[in-house]
Coordinates of C-alpha atoms in Angstrom, one line a residue:
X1 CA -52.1 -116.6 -180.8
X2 CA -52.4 -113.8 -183.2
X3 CA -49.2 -111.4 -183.4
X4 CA -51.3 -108.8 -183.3
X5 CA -54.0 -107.5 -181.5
X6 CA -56.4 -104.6 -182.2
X7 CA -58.7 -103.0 -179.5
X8 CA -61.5 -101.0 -180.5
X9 CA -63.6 -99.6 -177.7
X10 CA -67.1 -99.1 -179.0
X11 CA -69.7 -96.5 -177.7
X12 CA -72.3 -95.3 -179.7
X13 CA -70.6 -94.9 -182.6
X14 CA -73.1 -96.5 -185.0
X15 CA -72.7 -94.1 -187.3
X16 CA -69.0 -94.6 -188.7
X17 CA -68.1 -98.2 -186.6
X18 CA -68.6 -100.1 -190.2
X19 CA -66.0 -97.8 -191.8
X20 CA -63.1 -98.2 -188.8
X21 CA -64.0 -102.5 -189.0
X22 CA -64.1 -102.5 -192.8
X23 CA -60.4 -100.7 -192.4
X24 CA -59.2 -103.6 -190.0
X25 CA -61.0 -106.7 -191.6
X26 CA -59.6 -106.2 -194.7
X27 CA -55.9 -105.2 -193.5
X28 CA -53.4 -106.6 -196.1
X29 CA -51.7 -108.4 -192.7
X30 CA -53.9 -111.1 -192.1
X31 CA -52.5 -112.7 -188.8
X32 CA -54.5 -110.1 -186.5
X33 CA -57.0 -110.7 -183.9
X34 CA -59.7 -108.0 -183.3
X35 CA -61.4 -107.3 -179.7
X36 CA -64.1 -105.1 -180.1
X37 CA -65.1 -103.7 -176.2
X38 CA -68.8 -102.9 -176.6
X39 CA -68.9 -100.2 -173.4
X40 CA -72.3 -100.3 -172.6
X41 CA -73.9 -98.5 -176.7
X42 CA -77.2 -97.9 -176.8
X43 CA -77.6 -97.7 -180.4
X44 CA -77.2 -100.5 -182.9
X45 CA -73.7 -100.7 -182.5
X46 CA -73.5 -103.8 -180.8
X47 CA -75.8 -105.4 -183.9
X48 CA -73.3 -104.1 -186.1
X49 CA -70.6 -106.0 -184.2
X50 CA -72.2 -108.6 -184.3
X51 CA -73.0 -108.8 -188.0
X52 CA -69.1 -108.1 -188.5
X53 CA -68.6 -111.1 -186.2
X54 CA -70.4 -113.8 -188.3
X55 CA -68.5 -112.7 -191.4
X56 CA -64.8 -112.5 -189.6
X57 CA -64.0 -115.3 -186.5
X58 CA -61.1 -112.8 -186.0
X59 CA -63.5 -110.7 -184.0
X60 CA -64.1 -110.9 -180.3
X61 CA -66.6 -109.4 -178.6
X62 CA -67.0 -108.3 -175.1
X63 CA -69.8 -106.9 -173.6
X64 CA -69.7 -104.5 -170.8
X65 CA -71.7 -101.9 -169.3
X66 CA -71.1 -98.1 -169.4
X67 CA -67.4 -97.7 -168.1
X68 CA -65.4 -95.2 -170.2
X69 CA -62.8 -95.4 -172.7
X70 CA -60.1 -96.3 -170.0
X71 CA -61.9 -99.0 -168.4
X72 CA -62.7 -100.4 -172.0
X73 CA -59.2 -100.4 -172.9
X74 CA -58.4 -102.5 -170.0
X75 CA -60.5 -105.0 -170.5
X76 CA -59.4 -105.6 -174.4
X77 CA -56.0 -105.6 -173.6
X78 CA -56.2 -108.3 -170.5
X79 CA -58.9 -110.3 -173.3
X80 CA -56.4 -110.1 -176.4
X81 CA -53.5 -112.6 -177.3
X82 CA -51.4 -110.9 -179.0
X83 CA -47.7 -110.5 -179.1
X84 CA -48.2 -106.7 -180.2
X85 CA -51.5 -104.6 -178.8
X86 CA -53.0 -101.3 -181.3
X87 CA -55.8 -99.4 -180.5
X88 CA -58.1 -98.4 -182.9
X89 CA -61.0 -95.8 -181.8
X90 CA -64.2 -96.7 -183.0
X91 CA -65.2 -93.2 -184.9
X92 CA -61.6 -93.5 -186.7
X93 CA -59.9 -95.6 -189.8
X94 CA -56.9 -96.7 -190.6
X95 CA -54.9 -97.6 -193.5
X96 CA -55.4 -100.9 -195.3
X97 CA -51.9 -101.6 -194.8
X98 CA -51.2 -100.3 -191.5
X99 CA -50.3 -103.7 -189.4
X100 CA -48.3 -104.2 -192.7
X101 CA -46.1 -101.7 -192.8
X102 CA -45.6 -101.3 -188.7
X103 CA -45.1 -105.3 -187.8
X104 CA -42.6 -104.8 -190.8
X105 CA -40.6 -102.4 -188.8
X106 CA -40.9 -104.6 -185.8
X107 CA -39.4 -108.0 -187.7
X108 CA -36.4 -106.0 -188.7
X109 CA -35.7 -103.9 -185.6
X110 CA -37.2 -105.9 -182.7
X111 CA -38.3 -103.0 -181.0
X112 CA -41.1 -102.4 -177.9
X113 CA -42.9 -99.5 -179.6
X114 CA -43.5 -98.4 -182.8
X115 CA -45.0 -95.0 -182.7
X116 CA -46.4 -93.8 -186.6
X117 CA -48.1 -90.4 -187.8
X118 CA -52.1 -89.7 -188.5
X119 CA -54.2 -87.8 -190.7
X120 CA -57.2 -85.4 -189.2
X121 CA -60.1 -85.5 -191.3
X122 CA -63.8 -83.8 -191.0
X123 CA -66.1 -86.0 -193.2
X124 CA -65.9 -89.1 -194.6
X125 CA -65.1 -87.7 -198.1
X126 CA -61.9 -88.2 -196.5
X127 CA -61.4 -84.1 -196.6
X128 CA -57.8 -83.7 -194.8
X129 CA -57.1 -80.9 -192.1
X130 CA -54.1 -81.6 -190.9
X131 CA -51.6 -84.4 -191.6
X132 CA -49.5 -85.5 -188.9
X133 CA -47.3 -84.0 -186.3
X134 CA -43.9 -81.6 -185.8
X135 CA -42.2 -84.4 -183.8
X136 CA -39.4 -83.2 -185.7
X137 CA -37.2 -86.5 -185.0
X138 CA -35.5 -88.7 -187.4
X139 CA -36.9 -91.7 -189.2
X140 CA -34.9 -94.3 -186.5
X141 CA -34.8 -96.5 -183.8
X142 CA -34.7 -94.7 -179.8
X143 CA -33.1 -96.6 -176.7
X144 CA -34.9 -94.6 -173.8
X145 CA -31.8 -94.7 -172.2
X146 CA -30.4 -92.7 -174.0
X147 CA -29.4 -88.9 -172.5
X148 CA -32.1 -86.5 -173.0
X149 CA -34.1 -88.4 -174.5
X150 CA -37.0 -88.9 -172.6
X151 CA -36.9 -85.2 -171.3
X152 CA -36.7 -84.4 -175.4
X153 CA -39.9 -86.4 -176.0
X154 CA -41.3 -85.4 -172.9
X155 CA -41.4 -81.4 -173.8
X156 CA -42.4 -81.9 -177.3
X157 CA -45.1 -84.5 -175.5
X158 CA -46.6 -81.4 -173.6
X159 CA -46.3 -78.7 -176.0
X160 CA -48.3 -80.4 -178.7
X161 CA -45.7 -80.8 -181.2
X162 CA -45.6 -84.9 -180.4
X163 CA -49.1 -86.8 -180.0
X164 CA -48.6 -89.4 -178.0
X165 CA -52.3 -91.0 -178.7
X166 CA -52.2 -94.7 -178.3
X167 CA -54.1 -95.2 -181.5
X168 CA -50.2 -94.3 -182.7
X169 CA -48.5 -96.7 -181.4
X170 CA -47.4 -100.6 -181.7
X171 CA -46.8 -102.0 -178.0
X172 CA -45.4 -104.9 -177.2
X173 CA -48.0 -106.9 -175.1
X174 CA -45.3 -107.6 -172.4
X175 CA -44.4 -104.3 -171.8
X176 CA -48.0 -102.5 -172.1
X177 CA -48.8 -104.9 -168.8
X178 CA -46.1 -103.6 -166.9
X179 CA -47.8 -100.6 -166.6
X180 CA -51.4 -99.6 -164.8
X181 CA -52.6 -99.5 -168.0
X182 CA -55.2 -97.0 -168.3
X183 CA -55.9 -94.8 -165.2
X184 CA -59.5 -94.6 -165.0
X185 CA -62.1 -91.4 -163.6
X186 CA -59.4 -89.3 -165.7
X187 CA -60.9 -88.8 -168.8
X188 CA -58.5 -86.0 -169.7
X189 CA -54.6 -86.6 -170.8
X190 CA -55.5 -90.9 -170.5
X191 CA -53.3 -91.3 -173.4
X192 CA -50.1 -89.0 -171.9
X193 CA -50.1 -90.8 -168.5
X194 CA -50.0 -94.2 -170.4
X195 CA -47.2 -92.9 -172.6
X196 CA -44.9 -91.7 -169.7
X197 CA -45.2 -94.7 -167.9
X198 CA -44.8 -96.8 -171.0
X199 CA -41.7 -94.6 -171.5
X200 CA -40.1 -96.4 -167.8
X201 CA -40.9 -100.0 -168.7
X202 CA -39.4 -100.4 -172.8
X203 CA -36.0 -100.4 -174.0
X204 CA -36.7 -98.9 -177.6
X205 CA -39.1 -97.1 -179.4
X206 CA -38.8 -96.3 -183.5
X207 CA -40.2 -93.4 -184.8
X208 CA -41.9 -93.4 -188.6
X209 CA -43.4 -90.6 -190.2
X210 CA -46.0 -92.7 -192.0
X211 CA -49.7 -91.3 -191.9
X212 CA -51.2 -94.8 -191.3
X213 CA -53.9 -93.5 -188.8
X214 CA -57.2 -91.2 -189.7
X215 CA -58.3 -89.5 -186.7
X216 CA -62.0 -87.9 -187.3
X217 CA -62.7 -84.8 -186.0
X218 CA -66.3 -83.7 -186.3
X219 CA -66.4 -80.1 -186.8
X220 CA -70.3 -80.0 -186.4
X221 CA -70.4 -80.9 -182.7
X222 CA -67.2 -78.7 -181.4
X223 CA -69.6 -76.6 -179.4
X224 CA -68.3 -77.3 -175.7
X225 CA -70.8 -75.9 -172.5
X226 CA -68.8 -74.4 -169.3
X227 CA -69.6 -77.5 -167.5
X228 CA -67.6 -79.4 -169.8
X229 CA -64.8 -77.0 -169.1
X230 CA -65.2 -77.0 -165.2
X231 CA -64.5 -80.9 -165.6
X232 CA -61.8 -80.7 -167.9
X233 CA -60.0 -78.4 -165.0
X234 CA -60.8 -80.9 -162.0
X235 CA -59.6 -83.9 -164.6
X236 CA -56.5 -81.9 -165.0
X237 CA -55.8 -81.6 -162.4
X238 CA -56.1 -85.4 -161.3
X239 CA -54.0 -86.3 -164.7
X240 CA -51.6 -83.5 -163.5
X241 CA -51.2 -85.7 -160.2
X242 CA -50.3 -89.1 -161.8
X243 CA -47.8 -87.5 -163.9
X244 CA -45.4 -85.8 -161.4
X245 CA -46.2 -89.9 -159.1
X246 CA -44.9 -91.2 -162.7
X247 CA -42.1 -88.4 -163.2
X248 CA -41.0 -88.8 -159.6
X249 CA -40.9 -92.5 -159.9
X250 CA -39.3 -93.4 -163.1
X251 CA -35.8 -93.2 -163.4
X252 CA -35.2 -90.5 -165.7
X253 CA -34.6 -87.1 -165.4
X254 CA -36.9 -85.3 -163.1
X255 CA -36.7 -81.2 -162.9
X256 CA -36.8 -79.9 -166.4
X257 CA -39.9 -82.6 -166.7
X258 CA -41.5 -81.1 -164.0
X259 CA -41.4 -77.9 -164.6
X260 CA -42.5 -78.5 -168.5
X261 CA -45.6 -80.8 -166.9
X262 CA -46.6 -77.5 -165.1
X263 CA -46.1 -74.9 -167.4
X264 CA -48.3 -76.8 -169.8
X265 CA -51.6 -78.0 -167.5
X266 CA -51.0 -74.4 -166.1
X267 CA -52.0 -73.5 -169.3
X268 CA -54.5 -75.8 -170.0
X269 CA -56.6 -74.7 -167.0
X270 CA -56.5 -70.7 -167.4
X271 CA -57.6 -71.2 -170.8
X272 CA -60.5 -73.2 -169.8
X273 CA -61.2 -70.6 -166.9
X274 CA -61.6 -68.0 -170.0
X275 CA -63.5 -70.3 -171.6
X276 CA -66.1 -70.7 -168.5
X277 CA -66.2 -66.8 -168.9
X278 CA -67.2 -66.2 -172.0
X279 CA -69.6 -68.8 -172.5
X280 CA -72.1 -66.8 -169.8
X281 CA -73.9 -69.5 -168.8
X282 CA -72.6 -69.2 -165.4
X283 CA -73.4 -64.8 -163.5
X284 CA -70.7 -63.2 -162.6
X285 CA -71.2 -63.8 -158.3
X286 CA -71.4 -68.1 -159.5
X287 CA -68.3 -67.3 -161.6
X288 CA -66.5 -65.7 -158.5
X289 CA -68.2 -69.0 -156.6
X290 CA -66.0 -71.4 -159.3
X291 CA -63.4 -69.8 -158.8
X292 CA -63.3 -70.1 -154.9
X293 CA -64.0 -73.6 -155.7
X294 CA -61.6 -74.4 -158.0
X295 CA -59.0 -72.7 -156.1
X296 CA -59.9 -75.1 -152.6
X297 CA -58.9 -78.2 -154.6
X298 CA -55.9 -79.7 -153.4
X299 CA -53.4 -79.3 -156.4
X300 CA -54.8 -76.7 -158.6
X301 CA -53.3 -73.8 -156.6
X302 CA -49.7 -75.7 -156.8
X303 CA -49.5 -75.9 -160.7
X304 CA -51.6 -71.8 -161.0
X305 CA -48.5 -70.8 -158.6
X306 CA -45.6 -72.9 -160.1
X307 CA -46.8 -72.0 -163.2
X308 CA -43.6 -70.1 -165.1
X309 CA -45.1 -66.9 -166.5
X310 CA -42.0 -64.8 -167.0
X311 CA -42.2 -65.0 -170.6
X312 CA -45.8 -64.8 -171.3
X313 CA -47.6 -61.8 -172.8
X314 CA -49.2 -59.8 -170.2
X315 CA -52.9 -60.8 -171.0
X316 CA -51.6 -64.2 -170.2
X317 CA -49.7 -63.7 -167.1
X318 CA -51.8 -61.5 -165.6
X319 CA -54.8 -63.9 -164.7
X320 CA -52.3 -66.6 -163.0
X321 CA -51.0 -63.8 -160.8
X322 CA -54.7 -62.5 -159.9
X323 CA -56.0 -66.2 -159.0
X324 CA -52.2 -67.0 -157.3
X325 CA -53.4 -64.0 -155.0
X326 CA -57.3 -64.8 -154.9
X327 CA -58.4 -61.8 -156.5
X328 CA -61.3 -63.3 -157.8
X329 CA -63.2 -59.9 -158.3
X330 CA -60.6 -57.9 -160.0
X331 CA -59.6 -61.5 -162.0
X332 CA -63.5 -61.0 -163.8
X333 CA -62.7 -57.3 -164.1
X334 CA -59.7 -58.2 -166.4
X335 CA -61.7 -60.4 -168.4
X336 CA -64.4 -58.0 -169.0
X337 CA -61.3 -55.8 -170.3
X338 CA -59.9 -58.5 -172.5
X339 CA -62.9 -59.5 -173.8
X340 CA -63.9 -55.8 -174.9
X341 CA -60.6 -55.5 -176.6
X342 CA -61.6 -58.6 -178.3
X343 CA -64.5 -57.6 -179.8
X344 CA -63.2 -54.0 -180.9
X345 CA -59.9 -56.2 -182.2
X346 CA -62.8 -58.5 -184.5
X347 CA -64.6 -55.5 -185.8
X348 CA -61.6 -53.8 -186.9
X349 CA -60.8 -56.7 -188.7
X350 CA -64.1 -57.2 -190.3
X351 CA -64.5 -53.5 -191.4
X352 CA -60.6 -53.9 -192.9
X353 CA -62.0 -57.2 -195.3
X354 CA -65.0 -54.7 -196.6

């Protein structure tokens, strides 16, 4: 049995999956064991696997067909032996001595979690954008029993300032399978509903601001069509669900949790809604029609009306209270408004940099 275990879900990512195994074979901690989910790729990358497999008996491979990332996930982690579980997504790289320098922290603190920091990068020149997060917490060991504490990482969780990506974290096998694991259909907020419930189920988690994990973005495909954004509303909305079951399960704190859960997939969904707007692929009478739509589903009306908008700016607040009230017609109205007031805003600041 290997201490640790690394799951890489594998679609189509021919392209950069010999940089992320190159990154793992050759960590500086030897005693890993690598299960490579091959979820259903229609490009060489299951050749490539296999290549990597001849050289390396630490890899495993399982073949499956087209599932997701979720059900992919699943499937390493009931496969693997390890004590510890990481994920490692197959467009991403990590540090040569990544396992090194978290199983380090384990042997010395015995803790369920280990959660580390990541670099963004845009090309494989290694060309950095951001490098990690504003968790703003101390370099130390958590017990999530303590007070506030899981309300604390909760907010920071759901305003951005926290990723709570599993590809950061160091789980201990035992407690991973205490969970559902991955909820699949949900492809949005996957990682957040595994990290609440995670949350419930371990004793102790230890923060370290080491950038051990590189996190690709590429900038050249960021382009995103309104039917990606009328998905990413519905799957919101479903993720949105799962955490107020998890919230109203566990045995933390509940309100403040709530309320921050709503505020911020309140968000997430107007934002999207503007984004369905501009992109004009959709007339204004099937816009009206989403809208109708969108507004029949079950719980999007409850987080648009619990939504706290008392402190937003009045561009913002003012969409949640036309939806709120279905006033659809006068809703596109506004954003005709707001989006003229872009545009003059963007030529004024154009004609001020001549």
């Amino acid at each position: 049995m290997a201490k640790v275990s690394i799951i890489i879900p594998v679609y189509n990512t021919e392209k950069f999956l010999k940089r992320c195994l190159d990154s793992i074979i050759n960590q500086t901690f030897k005693d890993i064991e690598i299960v490579c989910v091959n979820d259903g790729s229609k490009d060489n990358s299951l050749n490539i696997l296999k290549e990597y497999h001849q050289k390396d008996n630490r890899i495993l491979i399982i073949n499956q067909e087209n599932s997701g990332v979720s059900a992919a996930r699943n499937a390493g982690v009931i496969k693997s032996s390890g004590e510890y579980i990481m994920f490692v997504d197959s467009d991403d790289w990590i540090e040569l001595d990544t396992v090194e320098s978290v199983y380090s922290i384990i042997e010395k603190s015995n803790v369920d979690v280990v959660k580390f920091n990541c670099i963004t990068d845009n090309s494989y020149k290694n060309e950095e954008l951001e490098k990690g997060d504003l968790c703003g917490l101390e370099e130390k060991e958590f017990s999530t029993s303590q007070n506030g504490f899981v309300e604390l990482i909760n907010t920071r969780v759901l305003s951005g300032e926290l990723y709570c990506s599993v590809c950061l974290l160091m789980i201990r096998k035992e407690a991973l399978l205490k969970t559902s694991l991955f909820v699949k259909g949900i492809p949005y907020a996957e990682d957040c509903i595994l990290f609440n419930e995670l949350l419930d189920k371990i004793e102790t988690i230890y923060f370290t601001d080491k950038c051990l994990y590189h996190y690709y973005r590429n900038l050249s495909s960021c382009t995103k069509s309104s039917k990606y954004y009328v998905q990413n509303i519905y799957s919101s909305a479903r993720a949105y669900e799962k955490l107020i079951e998890i919230i109203e399960n566990d045995k933390f704190e509940k309100k403040n949790r709530v309320e921050v859960t709503n505020d911020r997939f309140g968000r997430i969904i107007m934002g999207s809604l503007f984004l369905i707007y501009l992109d004009k692929q959709k007339t204004k009478k099937e816009f009206i029609q989403l809208l109708d739509e969108l507004m029949s589903d079950k719980t999007i009306p409850v987080i648009i009306r619990n939504t706290d908008i008392r402190k937003m700016a009045a561009h913002l607040s003012i969409p949640f209270k036309l939806l709120n009230k279905r006033k659809f017609k006068t809703l596109v109205m506004f954003y005709d408004f707001r989006n003229i007031c872009r545009n003059i805003k963007e030529k004024l600041y154009v004609e001020e940099k001549k």
